[in-house]
Each structure stands twice: as structure tokens, then as C-alpha cells.
JSON list of C-alpha atoms in Angstrom, two decimals:
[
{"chain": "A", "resi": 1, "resn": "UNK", "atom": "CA", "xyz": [-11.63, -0.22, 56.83]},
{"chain": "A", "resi": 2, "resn": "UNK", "atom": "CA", "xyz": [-13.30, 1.06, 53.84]},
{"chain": "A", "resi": 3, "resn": "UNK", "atom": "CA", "xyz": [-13.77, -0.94, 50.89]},
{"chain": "A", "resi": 4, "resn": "UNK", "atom": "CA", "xyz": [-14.06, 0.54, 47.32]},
{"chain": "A", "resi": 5, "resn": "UNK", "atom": "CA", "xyz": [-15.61, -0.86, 44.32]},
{"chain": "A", "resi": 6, "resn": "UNK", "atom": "CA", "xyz": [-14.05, 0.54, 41.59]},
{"chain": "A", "resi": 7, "resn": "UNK", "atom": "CA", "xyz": [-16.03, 0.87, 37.64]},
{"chain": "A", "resi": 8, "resn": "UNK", "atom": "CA", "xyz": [-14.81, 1.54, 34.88]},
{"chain": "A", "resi": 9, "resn": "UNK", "atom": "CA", "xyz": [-17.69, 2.97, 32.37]},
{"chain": "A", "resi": 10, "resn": "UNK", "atom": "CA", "xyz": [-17.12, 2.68, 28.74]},
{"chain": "A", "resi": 11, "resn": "UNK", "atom": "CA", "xyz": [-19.25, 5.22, 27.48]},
{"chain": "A", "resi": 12, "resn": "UNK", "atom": "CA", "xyz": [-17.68, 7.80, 29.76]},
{"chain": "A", "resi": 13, "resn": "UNK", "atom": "CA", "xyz": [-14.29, 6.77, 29.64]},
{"chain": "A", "resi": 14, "resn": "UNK", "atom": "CA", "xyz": [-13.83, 7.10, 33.53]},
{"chain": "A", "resi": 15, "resn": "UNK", "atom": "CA", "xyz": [-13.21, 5.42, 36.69]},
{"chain": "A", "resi": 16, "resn": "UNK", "atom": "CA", "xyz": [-16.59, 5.98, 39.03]},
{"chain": "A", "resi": 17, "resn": "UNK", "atom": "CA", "xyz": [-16.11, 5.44, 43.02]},
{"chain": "A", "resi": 18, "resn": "UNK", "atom": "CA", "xyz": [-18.50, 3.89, 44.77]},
{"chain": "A", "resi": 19, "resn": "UNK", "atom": "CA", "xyz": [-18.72, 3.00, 48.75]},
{"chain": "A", "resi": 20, "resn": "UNK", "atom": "CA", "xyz": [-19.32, -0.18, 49.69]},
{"chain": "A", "resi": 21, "resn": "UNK", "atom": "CA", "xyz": [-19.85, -2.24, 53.13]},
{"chain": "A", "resi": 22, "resn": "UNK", "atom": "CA", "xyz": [-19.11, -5.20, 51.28]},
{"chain": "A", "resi": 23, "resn": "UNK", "atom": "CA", "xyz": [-15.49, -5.42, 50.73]},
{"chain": "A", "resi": 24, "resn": "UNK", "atom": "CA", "xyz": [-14.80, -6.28, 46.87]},
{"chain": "A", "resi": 25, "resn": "UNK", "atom": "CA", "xyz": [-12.95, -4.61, 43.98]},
{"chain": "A", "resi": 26, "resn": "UNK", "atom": "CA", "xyz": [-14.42, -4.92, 40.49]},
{"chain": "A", "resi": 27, "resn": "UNK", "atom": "CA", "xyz": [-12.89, -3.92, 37.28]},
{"chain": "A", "resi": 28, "resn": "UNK", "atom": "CA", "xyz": [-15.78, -3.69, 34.64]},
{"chain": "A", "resi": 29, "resn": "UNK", "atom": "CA", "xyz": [-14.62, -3.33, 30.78]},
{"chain": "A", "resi": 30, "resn": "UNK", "atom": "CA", "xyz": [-15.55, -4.31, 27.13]},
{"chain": "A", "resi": 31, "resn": "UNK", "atom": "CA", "xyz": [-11.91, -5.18, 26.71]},
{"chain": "A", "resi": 32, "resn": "UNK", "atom": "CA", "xyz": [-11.03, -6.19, 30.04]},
{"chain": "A", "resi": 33, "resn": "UNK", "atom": "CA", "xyz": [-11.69, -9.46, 31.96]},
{"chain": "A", "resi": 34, "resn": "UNK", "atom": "CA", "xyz": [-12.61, -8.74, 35.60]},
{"chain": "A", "resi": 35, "resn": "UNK", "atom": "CA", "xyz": [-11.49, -10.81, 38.44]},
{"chain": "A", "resi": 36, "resn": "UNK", "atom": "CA", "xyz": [-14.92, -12.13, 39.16]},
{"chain": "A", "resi": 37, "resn": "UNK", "atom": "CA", "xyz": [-15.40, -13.23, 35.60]},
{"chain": "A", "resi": 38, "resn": "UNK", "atom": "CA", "xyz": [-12.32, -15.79, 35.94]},
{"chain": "A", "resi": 39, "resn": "UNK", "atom": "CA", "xyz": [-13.21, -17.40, 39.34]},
{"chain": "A", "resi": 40, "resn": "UNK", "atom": "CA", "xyz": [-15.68, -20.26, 39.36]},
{"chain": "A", "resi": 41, "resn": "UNK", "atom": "CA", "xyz": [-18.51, -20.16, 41.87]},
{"chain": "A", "resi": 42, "resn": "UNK", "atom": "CA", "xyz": [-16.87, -22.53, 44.26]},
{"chain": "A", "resi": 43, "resn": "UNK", "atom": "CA", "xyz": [-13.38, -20.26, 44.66]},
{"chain": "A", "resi": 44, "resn": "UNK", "atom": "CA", "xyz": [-14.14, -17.72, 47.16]},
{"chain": "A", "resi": 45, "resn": "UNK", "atom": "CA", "xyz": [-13.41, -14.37, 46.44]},
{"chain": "A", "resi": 46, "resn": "UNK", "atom": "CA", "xyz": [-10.39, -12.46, 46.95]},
{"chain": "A", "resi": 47, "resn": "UNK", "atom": "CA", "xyz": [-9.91, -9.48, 48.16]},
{"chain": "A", "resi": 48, "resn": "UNK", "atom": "CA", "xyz": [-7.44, -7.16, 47.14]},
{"chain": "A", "resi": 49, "resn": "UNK", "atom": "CA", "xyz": [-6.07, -4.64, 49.45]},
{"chain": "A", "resi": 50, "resn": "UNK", "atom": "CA", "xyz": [-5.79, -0.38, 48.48]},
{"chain": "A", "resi": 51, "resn": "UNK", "atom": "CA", "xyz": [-2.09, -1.99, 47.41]},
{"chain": "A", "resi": 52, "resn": "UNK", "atom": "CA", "xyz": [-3.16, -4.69, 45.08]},
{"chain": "A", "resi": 53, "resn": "UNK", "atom": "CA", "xyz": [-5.99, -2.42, 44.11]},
{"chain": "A", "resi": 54, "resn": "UNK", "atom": "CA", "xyz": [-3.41, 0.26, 43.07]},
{"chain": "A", "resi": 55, "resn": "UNK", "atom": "CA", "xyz": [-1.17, -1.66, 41.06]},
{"chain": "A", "resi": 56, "resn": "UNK", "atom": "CA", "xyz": [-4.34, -3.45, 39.01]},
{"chain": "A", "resi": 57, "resn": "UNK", "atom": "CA", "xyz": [-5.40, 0.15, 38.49]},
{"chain": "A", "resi": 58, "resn": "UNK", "atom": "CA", "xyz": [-1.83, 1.27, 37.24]},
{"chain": "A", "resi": 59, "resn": "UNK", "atom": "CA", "xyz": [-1.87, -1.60, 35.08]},
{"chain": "A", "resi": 60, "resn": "UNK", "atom": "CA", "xyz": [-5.05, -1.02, 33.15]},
{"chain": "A", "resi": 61, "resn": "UNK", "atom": "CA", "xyz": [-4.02, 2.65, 32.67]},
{"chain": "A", "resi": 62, "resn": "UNK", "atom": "CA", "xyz": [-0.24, 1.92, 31.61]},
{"chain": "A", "resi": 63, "resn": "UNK", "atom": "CA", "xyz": [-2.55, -0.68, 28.87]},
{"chain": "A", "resi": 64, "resn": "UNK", "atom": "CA", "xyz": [-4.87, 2.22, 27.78]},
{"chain": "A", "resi": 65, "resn": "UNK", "atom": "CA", "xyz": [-2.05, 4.96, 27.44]},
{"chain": "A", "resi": 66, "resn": "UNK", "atom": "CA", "xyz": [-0.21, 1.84, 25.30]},
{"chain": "A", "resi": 67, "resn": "UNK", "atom": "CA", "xyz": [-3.17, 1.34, 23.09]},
{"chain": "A", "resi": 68, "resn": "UNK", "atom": "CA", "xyz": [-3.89, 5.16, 22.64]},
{"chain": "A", "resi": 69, "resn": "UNK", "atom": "CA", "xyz": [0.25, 5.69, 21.83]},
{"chain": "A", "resi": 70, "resn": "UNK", "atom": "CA", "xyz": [-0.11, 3.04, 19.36]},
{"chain": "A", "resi": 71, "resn": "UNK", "atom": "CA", "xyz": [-3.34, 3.98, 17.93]},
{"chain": "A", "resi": 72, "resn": "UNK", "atom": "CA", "xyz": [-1.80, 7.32, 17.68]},
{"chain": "A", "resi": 73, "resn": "UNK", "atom": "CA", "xyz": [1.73, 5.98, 16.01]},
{"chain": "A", "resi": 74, "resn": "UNK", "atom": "CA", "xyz": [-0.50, 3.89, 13.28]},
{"chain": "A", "resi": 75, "resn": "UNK", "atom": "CA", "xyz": [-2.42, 7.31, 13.07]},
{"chain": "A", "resi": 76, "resn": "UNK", "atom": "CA", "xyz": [0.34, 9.19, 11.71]},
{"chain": "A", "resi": 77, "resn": "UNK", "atom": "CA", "xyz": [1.84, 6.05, 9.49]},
{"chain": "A", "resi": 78, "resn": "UNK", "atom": "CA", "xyz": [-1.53, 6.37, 8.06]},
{"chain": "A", "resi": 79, "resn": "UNK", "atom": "CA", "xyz": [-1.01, 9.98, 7.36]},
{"chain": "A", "resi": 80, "resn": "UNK", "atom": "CA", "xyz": [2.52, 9.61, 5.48]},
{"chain": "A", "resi": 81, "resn": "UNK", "atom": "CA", "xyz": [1.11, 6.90, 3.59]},
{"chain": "A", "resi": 82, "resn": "UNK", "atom": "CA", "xyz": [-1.86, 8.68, 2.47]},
{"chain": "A", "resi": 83, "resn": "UNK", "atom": "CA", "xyz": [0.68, 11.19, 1.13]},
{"chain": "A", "resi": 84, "resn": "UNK", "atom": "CA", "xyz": [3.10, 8.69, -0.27]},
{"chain": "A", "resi": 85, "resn": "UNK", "atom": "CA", "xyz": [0.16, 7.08, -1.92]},
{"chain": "A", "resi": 86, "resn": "UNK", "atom": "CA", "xyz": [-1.01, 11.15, -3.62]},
{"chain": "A", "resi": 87, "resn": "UNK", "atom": "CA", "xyz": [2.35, 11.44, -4.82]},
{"chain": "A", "resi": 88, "resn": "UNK", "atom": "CA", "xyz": [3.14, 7.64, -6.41]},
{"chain": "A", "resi": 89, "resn": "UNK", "atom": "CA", "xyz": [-0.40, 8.09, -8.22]},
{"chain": "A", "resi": 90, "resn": "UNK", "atom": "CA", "xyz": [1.36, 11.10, -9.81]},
{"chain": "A", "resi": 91, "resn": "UNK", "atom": "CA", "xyz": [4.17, 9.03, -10.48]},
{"chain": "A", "resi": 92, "resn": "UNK", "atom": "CA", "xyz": [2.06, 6.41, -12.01]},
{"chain": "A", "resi": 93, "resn": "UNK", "atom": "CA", "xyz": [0.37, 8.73, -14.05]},
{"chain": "A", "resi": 94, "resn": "UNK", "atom": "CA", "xyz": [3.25, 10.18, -15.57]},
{"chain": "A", "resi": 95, "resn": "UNK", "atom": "CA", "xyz": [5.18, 6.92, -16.48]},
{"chain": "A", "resi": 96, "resn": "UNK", "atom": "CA", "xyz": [1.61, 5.89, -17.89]},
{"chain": "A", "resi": 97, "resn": "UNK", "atom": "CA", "xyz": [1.61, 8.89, -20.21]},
{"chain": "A", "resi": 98, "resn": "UNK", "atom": "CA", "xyz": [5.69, 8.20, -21.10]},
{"chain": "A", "resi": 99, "resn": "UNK", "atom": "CA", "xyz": [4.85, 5.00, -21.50]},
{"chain": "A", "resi": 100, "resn": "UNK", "atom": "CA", "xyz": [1.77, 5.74, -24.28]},
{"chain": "A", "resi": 101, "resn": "UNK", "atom": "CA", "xyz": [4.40, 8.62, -25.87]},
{"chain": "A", "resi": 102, "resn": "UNK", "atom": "CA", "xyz": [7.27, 5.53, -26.58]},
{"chain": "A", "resi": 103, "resn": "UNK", "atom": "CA", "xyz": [4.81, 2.66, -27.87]},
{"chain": "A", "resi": 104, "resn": "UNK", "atom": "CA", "xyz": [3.44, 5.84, -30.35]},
{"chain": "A", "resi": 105, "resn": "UNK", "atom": "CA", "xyz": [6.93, 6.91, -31.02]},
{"chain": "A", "resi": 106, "resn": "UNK", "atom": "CA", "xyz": [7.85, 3.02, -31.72]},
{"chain": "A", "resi": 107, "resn": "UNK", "atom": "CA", "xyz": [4.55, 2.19, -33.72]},
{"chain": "A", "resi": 108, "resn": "UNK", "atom": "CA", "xyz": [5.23, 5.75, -36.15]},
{"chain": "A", "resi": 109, "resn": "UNK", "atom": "CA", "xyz": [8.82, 4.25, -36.46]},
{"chain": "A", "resi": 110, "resn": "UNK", "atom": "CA", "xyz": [7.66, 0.80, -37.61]},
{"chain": "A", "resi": 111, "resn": "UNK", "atom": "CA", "xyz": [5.04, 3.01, -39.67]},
{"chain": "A", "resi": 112, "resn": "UNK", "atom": "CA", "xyz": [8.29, 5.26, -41.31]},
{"chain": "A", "resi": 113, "resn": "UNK", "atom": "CA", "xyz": [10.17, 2.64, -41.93]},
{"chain": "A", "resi": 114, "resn": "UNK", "atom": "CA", "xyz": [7.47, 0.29, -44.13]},
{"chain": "A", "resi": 115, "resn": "UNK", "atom": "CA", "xyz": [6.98, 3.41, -46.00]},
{"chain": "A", "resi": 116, "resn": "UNK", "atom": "CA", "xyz": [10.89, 3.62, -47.18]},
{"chain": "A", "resi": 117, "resn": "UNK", "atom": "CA", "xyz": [11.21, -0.32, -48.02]},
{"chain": "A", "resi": 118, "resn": "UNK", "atom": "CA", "xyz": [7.55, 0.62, -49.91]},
{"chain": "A", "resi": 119, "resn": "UNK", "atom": "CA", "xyz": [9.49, 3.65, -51.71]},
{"chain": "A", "resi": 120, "resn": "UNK", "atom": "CA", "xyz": [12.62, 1.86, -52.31]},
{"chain": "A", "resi": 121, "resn": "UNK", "atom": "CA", "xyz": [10.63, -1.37, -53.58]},
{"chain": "A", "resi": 122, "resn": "UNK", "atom": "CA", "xyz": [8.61, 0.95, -55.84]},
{"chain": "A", "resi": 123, "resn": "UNK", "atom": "CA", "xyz": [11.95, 2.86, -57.69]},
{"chain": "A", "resi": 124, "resn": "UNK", "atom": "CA", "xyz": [13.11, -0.50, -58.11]},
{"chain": "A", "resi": 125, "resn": "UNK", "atom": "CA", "xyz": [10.16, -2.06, -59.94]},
{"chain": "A", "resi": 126, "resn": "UNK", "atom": "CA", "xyz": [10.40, 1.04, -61.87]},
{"chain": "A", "resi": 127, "resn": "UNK", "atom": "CA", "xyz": [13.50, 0.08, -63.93]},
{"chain": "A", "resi": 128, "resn": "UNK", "atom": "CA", "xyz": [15.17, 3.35, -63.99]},
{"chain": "A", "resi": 129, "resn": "UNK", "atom": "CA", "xyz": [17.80, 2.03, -61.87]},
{"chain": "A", "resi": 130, "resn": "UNK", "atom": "CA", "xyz": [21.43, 0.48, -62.50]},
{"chain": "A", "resi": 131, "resn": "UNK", "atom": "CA", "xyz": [22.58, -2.75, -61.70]},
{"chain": "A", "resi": 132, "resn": "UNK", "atom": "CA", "xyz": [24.83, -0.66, -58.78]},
{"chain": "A", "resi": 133, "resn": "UNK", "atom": "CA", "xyz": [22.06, 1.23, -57.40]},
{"chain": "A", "resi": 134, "resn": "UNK", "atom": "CA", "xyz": [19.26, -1.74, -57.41]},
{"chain": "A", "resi": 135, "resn": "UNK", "atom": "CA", "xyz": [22.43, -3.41, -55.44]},
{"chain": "A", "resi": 136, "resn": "UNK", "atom": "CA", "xyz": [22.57, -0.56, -53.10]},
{"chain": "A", "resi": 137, "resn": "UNK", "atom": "CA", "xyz": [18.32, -0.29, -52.79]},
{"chain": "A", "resi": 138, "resn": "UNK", "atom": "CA", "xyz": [18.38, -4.51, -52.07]},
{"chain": "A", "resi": 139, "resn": "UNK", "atom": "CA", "xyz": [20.95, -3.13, -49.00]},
{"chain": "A", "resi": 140, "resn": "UNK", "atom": "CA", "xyz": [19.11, -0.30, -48.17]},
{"chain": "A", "resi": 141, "resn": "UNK", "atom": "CA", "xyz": [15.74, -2.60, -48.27]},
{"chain": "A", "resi": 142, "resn": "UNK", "atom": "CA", "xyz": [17.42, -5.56, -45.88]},
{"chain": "A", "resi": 143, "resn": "UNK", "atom": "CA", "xyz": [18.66, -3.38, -43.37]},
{"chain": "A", "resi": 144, "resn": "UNK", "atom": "CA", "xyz": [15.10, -1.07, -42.93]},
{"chain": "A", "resi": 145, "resn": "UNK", "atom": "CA", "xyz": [13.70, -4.42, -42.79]},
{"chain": "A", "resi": 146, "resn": "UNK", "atom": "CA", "xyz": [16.02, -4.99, -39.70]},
{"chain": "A", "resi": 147, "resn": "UNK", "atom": "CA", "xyz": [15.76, -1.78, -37.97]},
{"chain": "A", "resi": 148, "resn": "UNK", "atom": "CA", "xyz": [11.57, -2.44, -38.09]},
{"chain": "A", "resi": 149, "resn": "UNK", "atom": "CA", "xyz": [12.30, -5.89, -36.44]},
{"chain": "A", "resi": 150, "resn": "UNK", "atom": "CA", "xyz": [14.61, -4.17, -34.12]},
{"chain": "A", "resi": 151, "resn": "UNK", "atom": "CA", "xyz": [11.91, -1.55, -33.14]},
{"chain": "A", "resi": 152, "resn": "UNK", "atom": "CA", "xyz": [9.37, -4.73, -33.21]},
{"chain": "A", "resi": 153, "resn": "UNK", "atom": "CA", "xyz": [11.26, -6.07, -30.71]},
{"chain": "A", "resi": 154, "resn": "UNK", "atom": "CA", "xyz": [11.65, -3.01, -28.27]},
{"chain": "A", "resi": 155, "resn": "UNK", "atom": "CA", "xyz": [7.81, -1.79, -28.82]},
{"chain": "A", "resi": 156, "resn": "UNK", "atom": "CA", "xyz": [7.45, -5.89, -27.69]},
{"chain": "A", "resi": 157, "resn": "UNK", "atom": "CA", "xyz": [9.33, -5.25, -24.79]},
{"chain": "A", "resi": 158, "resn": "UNK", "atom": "CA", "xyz": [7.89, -2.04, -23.90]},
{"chain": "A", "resi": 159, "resn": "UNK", "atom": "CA", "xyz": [3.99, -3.44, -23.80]},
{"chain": "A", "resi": 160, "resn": "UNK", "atom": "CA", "xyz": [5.54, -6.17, -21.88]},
{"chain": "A", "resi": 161, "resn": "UNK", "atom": "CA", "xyz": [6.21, -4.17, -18.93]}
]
């Protein structure tokens, strides 16, 4: 009967034959535990017949085509990501620049809208106004006053986010 030992080099990434008179099977790999390596010196070795020998062999190559099909599955979810990633930095940018367009918008509002209660305040100290129309400025005044809180409010709500 002819025995074969059986290695499998890492840096090659093949199996290598060798003859043997000895009889013994080993499987050598970084990420694989032989045989020999779980026996203690007093268990005697096993032999494994071309049968056992077969299977173990199917085995470790059924585990390496699972490891490469996975490495090649997280390989491609790596791609779409990258490429999710590209265009959600694009996205990002864009509601950035929104973003800086509405607090400017809001901030020239508030800015507007101090200058008319200025204005109105101003034609009012003025005295060339009648009792009616100072009545109608105070109005005016009171609700500018509450559109810039309401603006206040959203250009708050806005740098919140």
C-alpha cells in the first residue's frame, strides 16, 4: 500500500505530493490545525485511509472556496459602498450649501425687518404723523417685531439641525 503525505504550502497556494514508506497524512496550514498538532505524545497516531484522506481534503477545499466566495461577496459590498459613500458626500455637500443659503436668507430677513421697525420708529419720532397713522405705525411696529421673532425662531431651529 502506498502511503501519501499530503502539504499544503502557503506561499504557493498548492497541495505538494510526497511518497512516503512511513504511512501518515499531514495537513500543514497557517489557518489550519493538523491532526498531529491535536494529539498528545502518548495517543498513537492514526492513520487515515485514501477515504478519510479524501474527505479531509474535500473539506479544507469546500473551507477555502467558502472563504474566497465570501471574501469576494464583502469585495463587491465594499465596492457599492464606496459608491454610495461618492454620491451621499455629494448629497452632504449640497444640503450643506442649502443649508448656509436659508440661515443667510433668515439672518437678511431679521436684518430687513429691524430696518422697517427703525424706519417706522424714526417717522414717528418725527411728529408729522396723526394720531390714526402713529396708531397704525405702533401696529405695523408690533407685528415686524413678531415676524423677526418668528424668523428668530426658525433661523434657531435651522442651526439646530
Amino acid at each position: 500500500m502506498k502511503v501519501i503525505e499530503l502539504r499544503i504550502e502557503p506561499r504557493m497556494n498548492k497541495i505538494v505530493e510526497k511518497s512516503e514508506t512511513e504511512p501518515k497524512f499531514v495537513a500543514r496550514n497557517e489557518s489550519l490545525i493538523s491532526r498531529d498538532a491535536t494529539r498528545t505524545e502518548e495517543e498513537p497516531k492514526k492513520q487515515l485511509t485514501l477515504g478519510e484522506r479524501d474527505n479531509y481534503l474535500k473539506k479544507i477545499e469546500a473551507q477555502i472556496e467558502a472563504k474566497r466566495n465570501l471574501l469576494l461577496e464583502k469585495r463587491k459590498v465594499l465596492k457599492r459602498t464606496v459608491k454610495e459613500n461618492q454620491f451621499l458626500d455629494g448629497v452632504k455637500s449640497d444640503y450643506e450649501k442649502y443649508h448656509t443659503f436659508i440661515v443667510n436668507e433668515k439672518q437678511n430677513q431679521i436684518k430687513a425687518m429691524s430696518l422697517l421697525n427703525n424706519y417706522i420708529g424714526d417717522i414717528m419720532v418725527s411728529g408729522k404723523l396723526t394720531e390714526q397713522d402713529i396708531k397704525n405705525s405702533k401696529e405695523e411696529q408690533n407685528e415686524i417685531i413678531r415676524q423677526i421673532e418668528k424668523i428668530k425662531k426658525d433661523l434657531d431651529e435651522i442651526m439646530r439641525e
